C-alpha positions as a printed Julia matrix, in Angstrom:
151×3 Matrix{Float64}:
  95.35   99.56  114.19
  95.43  103.09  112.85
  95.71  106.06  115.17
  93.11  107.71  112.94
  89.51  106.64  112.67
  87.94  106.67  109.25
  85.32  104.41  107.66
  86.13  105.54  104.11
  87.43  102.92  101.68
  91.13  103.2   100.89
  92.34  103.61   97.3
  95.89  102.65   98.3
  94.67   99.39   99.88
  92.58   98.74   96.75
  95.74   99.08   94.64
  97.81   96.9    96.99
  95.1    94.22   97.0
  94.78   94.3    93.18
  91.22   95.71   93.07
  92.59   98.79   91.24
  95.53   98.48   88.86
  97.79  101.44   88.16
  98.95  101.83   84.55
 102.09   99.75   84.21
 101.29   97.66   87.28
 103.6    97.31   90.25
 106.99   98.89   89.69
 108.59   97.62   92.91
 107.38   95.6    95.87
 109.95   94.91   98.59
 107.47   93.31  100.98
 107.18   96.47  103.08
 106.65   99.17  100.46
 104.96   99.21   97.08
 105.8   101.57   94.21
 103.53  102.09   91.23
 102.38  104.79   88.87
  99.5   106.99   89.92
  96.14  105.63   88.82
  94.04  106.83   85.88
  93.46  109.49   84.85
  97.18  110.03   84.38
  97.95  113.53   85.65
 101.64  113.37   84.7
 103.72  110.56   83.17
 106.18  109.36   85.79
 104.06  110.5    88.76
 104.76  107.58   91.09
 103.27  106.62   94.43
 105.24  104.97   97.25
 103.07  103.42   99.96
 103.48  100.92  102.77
 101.86   97.57  102.04
 100.25   97.76  105.46
  97.45  100.29  106.0
  98.81  103.06  108.19
  97.72  106.67  108.1
 100.72  108.46  109.56
 104.49  108.22  109.87
 104.17  107.62  113.62
 102.51  104.27  112.85
 105.44  102.83  110.86
 107.32   99.91  112.32
 111.04  100.29  112.88
 111.65   98.09  109.83
 109.3   100.12  107.6
 110.86  103.4   108.74
 114.41  102.12  108.19
 113.56  101.0   104.64
 111.86  104.26  103.65
 114.84  106.6   103.19
 116.88  104.24  101.01
 113.76  103.42   98.98
 112.94  107.1    98.37
 116.51  107.72   97.22
 116.54  104.66   94.99
 113.22  105.49   93.31
 114.16  109.15   92.79
 117.47  108.12   91.21
 115.68  105.71   88.89
 113.18  108.41   87.88
 116.02  110.87   87.21
 117.91  108.38   85.06
 114.94  106.85   83.26
 112.82  109.93   82.59
 115.39  112.76   82.63
 113.32  115.41   84.44
 114.95  118.62   85.61
 114.04  117.79   89.22
 112.15  115.17   91.21
 109.89  116.28   94.05
 108.79  114.04   96.9
 105.82  115.05   99.02
 103.11  113.5   101.12
  99.51  114.54  101.6
  97.14  112.19  103.35
  93.7   113.71  103.29
  91.97  112.38  100.18
  93.61  108.96  100.55
  94.15  108.28  104.25
  96.84  105.67  103.65
 100.35  107.03  104.19
 101.96  107.59  100.79
 104.55  109.69   99.04
 104.21  111.29   95.65
 107.29  111.14   93.46
 106.75  113.94   90.97
 109.14  114.56   88.07
 109.39  118.19   86.95
 110.14  118.29   83.25
 111.43  121.19   81.16
 108.72  123.75   80.55
 106.99  123.12   83.88
 107.01  125.74   86.66
 110.23  125.68   88.68
 108.44  125.43   92.03
 106.9   122.36   93.57
 103.65  123.99   94.75
 102.98  125.36   91.26
 103.59  121.93   89.72
 101.3   120.16   92.21
  98.58  122.79   91.79
  98.62  122.63   88.01
  98.88  118.86   88.0
  95.75  118.39   90.13
  93.67  121.5    89.43
  94.42  122.27   85.8
  95.55  118.8    84.74
  98.08  120.65   82.62
 100.14  117.56   81.78
  97.43  114.9    81.58
  98.39  111.96   79.4
  97.05  108.63   78.21
  97.68  105.49   80.26
 100.19  104.42   77.62
 102.53  107.25   78.68
 102.32  106.08   82.31
 102.97  102.48   81.29
 106.05  103.56   79.33
 107.36  105.58   82.3
 106.66  102.72   84.73
 108.49  100.24   82.47
 111.57  102.48   82.26
 111.74  103.04   86.02
 111.09   99.34   86.76
 113.93   98.28   84.49
 116.39  100.54   86.34
 115.19   99.41   89.75
 115.62   95.76   88.75
 119.26   96.44   87.86
 119.81   97.7    91.38
């Protein structure tokens, strides 16, 4: 049971349950956490989402097992993004207002993008400065998935 009360449908749960499919499908599912590309429209190729399979709205709701798996998973995914997509930096952040399911954004910052996270996030969502077709997200997801499968 969530500590938060909200009757709004949950996009993250829709993705986990297969009602919405992110471009490139599931990148990694370890039974506790699911990693996939952000859904369409694609705001930035390689913009991944890490979310618990279970609907929780805050970090305080994670089980001990979920919490213990999170740090190594974040590191592993960020390393795969760095190797597969060659951005200058990878940002990880979490905002849980529009989608009230705990999730982390993994945001690659490529050459030519502002060198500050807030500027990247603002331009990505407000200006859609780096919008791309689903095919670019599928390609990024495939590259990251291949690295994560290798270990």
